Coordinates of C-alpha atoms in Angstrom, one line a residue:
X1 CA -24.1 4.1 15.9
X2 CA -20.6 3.1 16.8
X3 CA -19.5 3.6 13.1
X4 CA -20.9 7.1 13.2
X5 CA -19.1 7.8 16.4
X6 CA -15.8 6.6 14.9
X7 CA -16.2 8.8 11.9
X8 CA -17.6 12.0 13.4
X9 CA -15.5 12.2 16.6
X10 CA -12.2 12.8 14.8
X11 CA -13.9 15.5 12.7
X12 CA -15.1 17.2 15.9
X13 CA -11.6 17.1 17.3
X14 CA -10.4 19.3 14.5
X15 CA -12.2 22.3 16.1
X16 CA -10.6 24.3 18.9
X17 CA -11.2 23.3 22.5
X18 CA -12.8 26.7 23.4
X19 CA -16.4 27.0 24.3
X20 CA -17.3 28.4 20.9
X21 CA -15.2 25.7 19.2
X22 CA -17.0 22.9 21.0
X23 CA -20.3 24.5 20.1
X24 CA -19.4 24.8 16.5
X25 CA -18.2 21.2 16.4
X26 CA -21.6 20.0 17.6
X27 CA -23.4 22.2 15.0
X28 CA -21.0 20.9 12.3
X29 CA -21.8 17.2 13.1
X30 CA -25.5 17.7 13.1
X31 CA -25.4 19.8 9.9
X32 CA -23.5 17.0 8.2
X33 CA -26.2 14.5 9.4
X34 CA -28.9 16.9 8.2
X35 CA -27.3 16.7 4.7
X36 CA -27.2 12.9 4.9
X37 CA -30.7 12.2 6.2
X38 CA -33.1 11.8 3.2
X39 CA -35.8 14.1 4.6
X40 CA -35.7 16.9 2.0
X41 CA -33.3 18.8 -0.2
X42 CA -30.3 20.4 1.5
X43 CA -31.1 24.1 1.1
X44 CA -30.0 26.1 4.1
X45 CA -33.5 26.6 5.5
X46 CA -34.2 22.8 5.3
X47 CA -30.9 22.1 7.1
X48 CA -31.9 24.4 9.9
X49 CA -35.4 22.8 10.0
X50 CA -33.9 19.3 10.1
X51 CA -31.5 20.3 13.0
X52 CA -34.2 21.8 15.1
X53 CA -37.1 19.5 14.3
X54 CA -35.5 16.1 13.7
X55 CA -32.5 16.3 16.0
X56 CA -34.0 18.8 18.5
X57 CA -31.0 21.1 18.5
X58 CA -31.6 24.5 20.3
X59 CA -30.3 26.8 17.6
X60 CA -30.9 30.5 16.9
X61 CA -31.7 31.2 13.2
X62 CA -29.4 34.1 12.9
X63 CA -26.5 32.2 14.5
X64 CA -27.1 29.2 12.2
X65 CA -26.8 31.3 9.0
X66 CA -23.7 33.0 10.4
X67 CA -22.3 29.6 11.0
X68 CA -23.1 28.4 7.4
X69 CA -21.4 31.4 5.8
X70 CA -18.4 31.5 8.2
X71 CA -14.9 31.5 6.7
X72 CA -13.5 29.8 9.9
X73 CA -14.6 26.3 9.2
X74 CA -11.4 24.2 9.1
X75 CA -12.0 22.4 5.8
X76 CA -8.2 22.3 5.2
X77 CA -7.9 20.0 8.3
X78 CA -11.3 18.2 8.0
X79 CA -10.7 16.8 4.5
X80 CA -7.3 15.2 5.2
X81 CA -8.7 13.8 8.4
X82 CA -11.6 12.2 6.4
X83 CA -9.1 10.8 3.8
X84 CA -7.3 8.9 6.6
X85 CA -10.6 7.3 7.7
X86 CA -11.3 5.6 4.4
X87 CA -10.9 1.8 5.0
X88 CA -8.6 0.1 2.5
X89 CA -8.3 3.0 0.0
X90 CA -6.1 1.1 -2.4
X91 CA -7.2 -1.1 -5.4
X92 CA -4.7 -3.7 -6.4
X93 CA -1.9 -1.8 -4.6
X94 CA -2.6 1.6 -6.2
X95 CA -4.7 4.7 -5.5
X96 CA -7.4 4.7 -8.2
X97 CA -8.7 8.3 -8.7
X98 CA -11.4 9.5 -11.0
X99 CA -11.3 13.0 -12.5
X100 CA -14.0 15.0 -14.2
X101 CA -16.0 18.2 -13.9
X102 CA -19.7 19.1 -13.6
X103 CA -21.9 22.1 -13.8
X104 CA -24.4 23.3 -11.1
X105 CA -27.1 25.4 -12.7
X106 CA -28.3 28.4 -10.7
X107 CA -30.8 31.2 -11.1
X108 CA -29.4 34.1 -9.0
X109 CA -27.1 36.6 -10.8
X110 CA -25.0 37.3 -7.7
X111 CA -24.3 33.7 -6.8
X112 CA -20.5 33.1 -6.5
X113 CA -18.8 31.3 -9.3
X114 CA -21.6 31.4 -11.8
X115 CA -21.1 32.3 -15.4
X116 CA -22.3 31.1 -18.8
X117 CA -20.7 27.6 -19.1
X118 CA -20.9 25.4 -22.1
X119 CA -22.9 22.2 -21.4
X120 CA -22.0 19.4 -23.8
X121 CA -24.8 17.3 -22.4
X122 CA -27.6 19.9 -23.0
X123 CA -30.8 18.5 -24.4
X124 CA -32.6 19.9 -27.4
X125 CA -34.9 22.2 -25.3
X126 CA -32.1 23.4 -23.0
X127 CA -29.6 26.2 -23.4
X128 CA -26.1 25.2 -24.5
X129 CA -24.6 27.9 -22.2
X130 CA -26.6 27.8 -18.9
X131 CA -25.9 30.1 -16.0
X132 CA -24.1 27.7 -13.7
X133 CA -21.1 26.9 -11.5
X134 CA -18.4 24.7 -12.9
X135 CA -16.7 22.4 -10.4
X136 CA -13.7 20.2 -11.1
X137 CA -13.9 17.0 -8.9
X138 CA -11.4 14.3 -7.9
X139 CA -12.9 11.2 -6.3
X140 CA -11.6 7.8 -5.1
X141 CA -12.8 4.8 -7.0
X142 CA -13.3 2.0 -4.6
X143 CA -15.2 -1.3 -4.3
X144 CA -17.7 -1.0 -1.5
X145 CA -19.3 -4.4 -0.6
X146 CA -18.9 -5.8 -4.1
X147 CA -19.9 -2.7 -6.1
X148 CA -17.9 0.3 -7.4
X149 CA -18.4 3.7 -5.8
X150 CA -16.8 7.1 -6.1
X151 CA -15.9 9.0 -2.9
X152 CA -15.4 12.7 -3.4
X153 CA -12.0 13.8 -2.1
X154 CA -11.3 17.3 -3.4
X155 CA -12.8 19.9 -5.7
X156 CA -12.1 23.4 -7.2
X157 CA -14.4 26.0 -8.6
X158 CA -13.4 26.8 -12.2
X159 CA -13.6 30.6 -12.7
X160 CA -13.5 31.5 -16.5
X161 CA -10.7 33.9 -17.5
X162 CA -13.2 36.1 -19.3
X163 CA -15.2 36.6 -16.2
X164 CA -12.2 37.3 -14.0
X165 CA -10.7 39.9 -16.4
X166 CA -14.0 41.7 -16.7
X167 CA -14.0 41.9 -12.8
X168 CA -17.4 40.3 -12.4
X169 CA -18.8 40.9 -8.9
X170 CA -19.4 37.2 -8.3
X171 CA -15.9 36.0 -9.1
X172 CA -13.9 37.5 -6.3
X173 CA -13.1 36.1 -2.8
X174 CA -12.8 38.8 -0.1
X175 CA -9.3 39.2 1.1
X176 CA -7.8 37.0 -1.7
X177 CA -6.4 37.9 -5.2
X178 CA -8.5 36.0 -7.8
X179 CA -6.2 34.5 -10.4
X180 CA -7.1 32.3 -13.4
X181 CA -6.3 28.6 -13.4
X182 CA -7.2 26.1 -16.1
X183 CA -9.0 22.9 -15.3
X184 CA -5.9 20.9 -15.9
X185 CA -3.9 23.1 -13.5
X186 CA -6.6 22.7 -10.8
X187 CA -6.7 18.9 -11.4
X188 CA -2.9 18.7 -11.1
X189 CA -2.9 20.5 -7.8
X190 CA -5.5 18.3 -6.3
X191 CA -3.8 15.1 -7.5
X192 CA -0.4 16.2 -6.1
X193 CA -2.1 17.0 -2.8
X194 CA -3.6 13.6 -2.6
X195 CA -0.3 11.9 -3.5
X196 CA 1.5 13.8 -0.7
X197 CA -1.2 12.6 1.8
X198 CA -1.0 8.9 0.7
X199 CA 2.8 8.8 0.8
X200 CA 4.6 6.1 -1.2
X201 CA 1.4 4.9 -3.0
X202 CA 1.2 4.7 -6.8
X203 CA -1.6 7.0 -8.1
X204 CA -3.6 6.1 -11.2
X205 CA -6.0 8.8 -12.6
X206 CA -9.0 7.5 -14.6
X207 CA -10.5 10.2 -16.8
X208 CA -12.1 10.9 -20.1
X209 CA -10.2 12.0 -23.2
X210 CA -10.5 15.7 -22.4
X211 CA -8.4 15.4 -19.3
X212 CA -6.3 12.4 -20.5
X213 CA -3.5 14.3 -22.3
X214 CA -0.1 15.9 -21.7
X215 CA -1.6 19.0 -20.0
X216 CA -2.4 16.8 -17.0
X217 CA 0.2 14.0 -17.3
X218 CA 3.4 16.0 -17.8
X219 CA 3.2 18.4 -14.8
X220 CA 2.0 15.7 -12.4
X221 CA 4.6 13.2 -13.6
X222 CA 7.3 15.9 -13.1
X223 CA 6.3 16.2 -9.5
X224 CA 5.5 12.6 -8.6
X225 CA 7.8 10.7 -10.9
X226 CA 7.0 7.2 -12.2
X227 CA 4.5 6.5 -9.5
X228 CA 1.9 8.5 -11.4
X229 CA -0.1 7.0 -14.2
X230 CA -3.1 8.0 -16.4
X231 CA -5.8 5.7 -17.7
X232 CA -8.1 7.3 -20.3
X233 CA -9.8 7.0 -23.6
X234 CA -7.8 7.5 -26.8
X235 CA -9.1 9.7 -29.6
X236 CA -9.7 8.0 -32.9
X237 CA -7.3 10.3 -34.9
X238 CA -4.3 9.8 -32.5
X239 CA -1.2 8.6 -34.4
X240 CA 0.5 5.6 -32.9
X241 CA 4.1 4.6 -33.2
X242 CA 5.9 1.3 -32.6
X243 CA 8.6 1.0 -29.9
X244 CA 12.0 2.4 -30.7
X245 CA 14.6 -0.2 -31.8
X246 CA 17.0 -1.0 -29.0
X247 CA 20.0 -1.2 -31.3
X248 CA 20.8 0.6 -34.5
X249 CA 21.4 -1.5 -37.6
X250 CA 24.2 0.9 -38.6
X251 CA 26.5 3.1 -36.6
X252 CA 25.1 6.6 -37.0
X253 CA 25.8 9.8 -35.2
X254 CA 23.3 11.5 -33.0
X255 CA 20.9 10.5 -30.3
X256 CA 19.1 7.1 -30.2
X257 CA 15.6 6.8 -31.7
X258 CA 12.8 7.7 -29.4
X259 CA 10.0 6.3 -31.7
X260 CA 9.7 3.4 -34.0
X261 CA 7.8 3.2 -37.3
X262 CA 4.5 5.0 -37.8
X263 CA 1.7 2.5 -37.3
X264 CA -1.1 4.8 -38.3
X265 CA -4.1 6.4 -36.6
X266 CA -6.0 4.6 -33.8
X267 CA -8.8 3.9 -36.4
X268 CA -6.4 2.4 -38.9
X269 CA -4.7 0.1 -36.3
X270 CA -8.1 -1.0 -35.0
X271 CA -9.2 -2.2 -38.5
X272 CA -6.0 -4.3 -38.7
X273 CA -6.0 -6.0 -35.3
X274 CA -9.7 -6.7 -35.0
X275 CA -9.2 -10.2 -36.3
X276 CA -6.7 -10.8 -33.5
X277 CA -9.2 -9.8 -30.7
X278 CA -10.0 -12.4 -28.0
X279 CA -12.7 -12.7 -25.4
X280 CA -12.0 -11.5 -21.8
X281 CA -14.1 -12.0 -18.7
X282 CA -14.4 -8.6 -17.0
X283 CA -16.4 -7.3 -14.0
X284 CA -18.2 -4.4 -15.7
X285 CA -21.3 -2.4 -14.6
X286 CA -22.2 -4.6 -11.7
X287 CA -21.7 -8.1 -13.3
X288 CA -19.2 -10.2 -15.1
X289 CA -19.3 -9.9 -18.9
X290 CA -17.5 -11.3 -21.9
X291 CA -15.7 -8.5 -23.7
X292 CA -14.0 -8.8 -27.1
X293 CA -10.7 -6.9 -27.0
X294 CA -7.2 -6.7 -28.3
X295 CA -4.1 -4.8 -26.9
X296 CA -0.8 -3.5 -28.1
X297 CA 2.1 -1.5 -26.5
X298 CA 2.9 1.6 -28.5
X299 CA 4.5 5.0 -28.3
X300 CA 2.5 8.3 -28.1
X301 CA 4.1 11.5 -29.1
X302 CA 1.5 13.5 -27.1
X303 CA 2.8 11.9 -23.8
X304 CA 6.3 11.0 -25.0
X305 CA 6.1 7.6 -23.3
X306 CA 5.0 4.0 -24.0
X307 CA 1.4 3.2 -23.3
X308 CA -0.7 0.0 -23.4
X309 CA -3.6 0.5 -25.8
X310 CA -6.7 -1.8 -25.5
X311 CA -9.3 -1.8 -28.3
X312 CA -12.7 -3.0 -27.1
X313 CA -14.9 -4.2 -30.0
X314 CA -18.6 -4.3 -30.1
X315 CA -21.0 -5.3 -32.9
X316 CA -20.6 -2.2 -35.0
X317 CA -18.4 0.1 -32.9
X318 CA -15.2 0.1 -30.9
X319 CA -13.4 2.3 -28.4
X320 CA -9.7 2.5 -27.6
X321 CA -8.4 2.8 -24.0
X322 CA -4.8 3.5 -23.0
X323 CA -2.8 3.3 -19.8
X324 CA 0.7 4.6 -19.0
X325 CA 1.0 1.8 -16.5
X326 CA 2.3 -1.1 -18.5
X327 CA 1.7 -3.5 -15.6
X328 CA -2.0 -3.3 -15.9
X329 CA -3.7 -6.2 -17.7
X330 CA -6.3 -5.9 -20.4
X331 CA -9.1 -6.9 -17.9
X332 CA -7.9 -4.3 -15.4
X333 CA -7.9 -1.5 -17.9
X334 CA -11.4 -2.2 -19.1
X335 CA -12.8 -2.7 -15.6
X336 CA -11.1 0.5 -14.2
X337 CA -12.4 2.6 -17.1
X338 CA -15.9 1.2 -16.7
X339 CA -15.7 2.1 -13.0
X340 CA -15.0 5.7 -14.1
X341 CA -18.8 6.1 -14.7
X342 CA -19.3 6.1 -11.0
X343 CA -18.0 9.7 -10.9
X344 CA -21.0 10.6 -13.1
X345 CA -23.2 8.8 -10.6
X346 CA -21.5 10.8 -7.9
X347 CA -22.4 14.0 -9.6
X348 CA -26.1 12.9 -9.4
X349 CA -25.7 12.0 -5.7
X350 CA -24.3 15.4 -4.8
X351 CA -26.5 17.5 -7.0
X352 CA -29.9 15.7 -6.9
X353 CA -29.9 13.2 -4.0
X354 CA -28.2 15.4 -1.4
X355 CA -29.5 18.5 -3.2
X356 CA -26.5 20.8 -3.9
X357 CA -28.1 22.1 -7.1
X358 CA -31.2 23.3 -5.1
X359 CA -29.1 25.7 -3.0
X360 CA -29.3 29.3 -3.9
X361 CA -26.8 30.7 -1.4
X362 CA -25.0 33.8 -2.8
X363 CA -22.2 34.6 -0.3
X364 CA -18.9 33.2 -1.4
X365 CA -18.2 31.4 1.9
X366 CA -21.7 30.2 2.1
X367 CA -21.4 28.7 -1.4
X368 CA -18.1 27.0 -0.5
X369 CA -19.3 25.7 2.8
X370 CA -22.5 24.3 1.2
X371 CA -20.7 22.3 -1.5
X372 CA -18.1 21.1 1.0
X373 CA -20.9 19.9 3.3
X374 CA -22.5 18.1 0.3
X375 CA -19.4 16.4 -0.8
X376 CA -18.3 15.4 2.7
X377 CA -21.7 14.0 3.3
X378 CA -21.4 11.8 0.2
X379 CA -18.0 10.6 1.3
X380 CA -19.1 9.8 4.8
X381 CA -22.0 7.8 3.4
X382 CA -19.7 5.5 1.4
X383 CA -17.2 5.2 4.3
X384 CA -20.1 4.1 6.5
X385 CA -21.2 1.5 3.9
X386 CA -17.6 0.2 3.6
X387 CA -17.5 -0.3 7.4
X388 CA -20.8 -2.2 7.7
X389 CA -20.4 -5.9 8.5
X390 CA -23.2 -7.1 6.2
X391 CA -24.1 -6.1 2.7
X392 CA -27.2 -3.8 2.8
X393 CA -30.3 -4.9 1.1
X394 CA -31.8 -2.9 -1.8
X395 CA -35.0 -1.2 -0.6
X396 CA -36.5 -0.7 -4.1
X397 CA -36.0 -3.7 -6.4
X398 CA -34.9 -2.9 -10.0
X399 CA -34.7 -5.4 -12.7
X400 CA -31.0 -6.2 -13.5
X401 CA -29.7 -4.5 -10.4
X402 CA -28.9 -6.6 -7.4
X403 CA -26.5 -4.3 -5.4
X404 CA -27.6 -1.7 -2.9
X405 CA -28.0 1.9 -3.8
X406 CA -26.7 5.2 -2.4
X407 CA -30.2 5.9 -0.9
X408 CA -30.1 2.7 1.0
X409 CA -27.0 3.7 2.9
X410 CA -28.6 7.1 3.7
X411 CA -31.6 5.4 5.3
X412 CA -29.4 3.2 7.4
X413 CA -27.4 6.2 8.6
X414 CA -30.6 8.1 9.4
X415 CA -31.9 5.2 11.4
X416 CA -28.6 5.1 13.4
X417 CA -28.4 8.9 13.9
X418 CA -32.0 9.2 15.1
X419 CA -31.7 6.8 18.0
X420 CA -31.6 8.0 21.5
X421 CA -28.2 6.5 22.0
X422 CA -26.6 8.7 19.4
X423 CA -26.7 11.7 21.7
X424 CA -23.8 10.3 23.6
X425 CA -21.6 10.7 20.5
X426 CA -21.8 14.5 20.3
X427 CA -22.5 15.1 24.1
X428 CA -25.2 17.6 23.3
X429 CA -26.9 19.1 26.3
X430 CA -28.9 21.9 24.6
X431 CA -31.4 19.6 22.9
X432 CA -35.1 20.3 22.9
X433 CA -37.6 17.5 23.7
X434 CA -39.1 15.9 20.6
X435 CA -42.8 15.6 20.2
X436 CA -44.7 12.4 19.4
X437 CA -45.6 13.7 16.0
X438 CA -42.0 14.4 15.2
X439 CA -41.1 10.9 16.4
X440 CA -43.6 9.4 13.9
X441 CA -42.0 11.4 11.1
X442 CA -38.6 10.1 12.1
X443 CA -39.7 6.5 11.8
X444 CA -41.2 7.3 8.4
X445 CA -37.9 8.8 7.2
X446 CA -35.7 6.0 8.6

């Protein structure tokens, strides 16, 4: 209960001190808790039902929907305030950030941000171009009680250029000029915003090969300098070069060499150095594993800087990882890239567990508020887990998995939020008395 108070009270203070501001701050807190409590999916009607039935809030239906589609919610202040509440956000002295995008399939033709987006993970019986929203997400990779987790920090709706130029009715924001930004530009803006918040901290972005290129690295490095690094996967046809010689063998005119000899493609180099691979003990996917790997410092013409490349060999296959941070060890590069998968788990938590994909809100501000609520709820859940004294137990035992799950933390928060003592946190005086049947349901949920 005290952990919830310490997290939610600063968020309430971001609202104005007027009567309406204090009322909205109470609604905001209980709406967040309604997203967190694992009672049902977080469509707007269920959020209202949860606030009135579970928490006993006296709330008019019309005023609730006006609140949920309001453009006055101070998200620009709420998110930086939540970033400051993350305990020990650094990993080995650096801010470890995961970057990726996901799609949110919808059915309504008038839903904001929807268009036909290519789905590279579509199954055989699914459309390759579903009607969906495309969201670029930046999350913090952090160890929470011995397991890796991804805390959503910022996001952007990707609006395709074709849909903007055709002036689609569901691509415009009232009062704002809609301009096209690529995913790399949106990602760069979010990373620079995070770096300005965490002043003086090195930032390392862990991403897949689609984002791990010069389109992201060069503009951010230009803004942040040498404190920004990228850790990603290397394409098999990327050409590698040795480091440039420090001194010339003969006195020649012109600038010094930037690159050394051509070593070949990533595939060719992997075949040559496989015999030199050694075993490394790495914490990967929840347990320590022995990984066969080999590393080499080379030059990339795509990034125009030296990188450390790590080849990880399996029985019949291999992958190549690279990092612009030459201080990272082989074990750290493998572990950090393995932790990148937690952003994929975070997409499932936001879309399915919390229920962002179930929402069919159409109004532009209602859509933005709903996904902000969903992502902030996920971040608060992990912050709550990091502040617990003891490691939570796993409620549903799964073979090969010993660490607690995201759902376990949701049940712990629900149990704390549904106690009678929690009313003192939000100082709510307009609550309805709960009936015995509802109390029974609360115990079943928690």
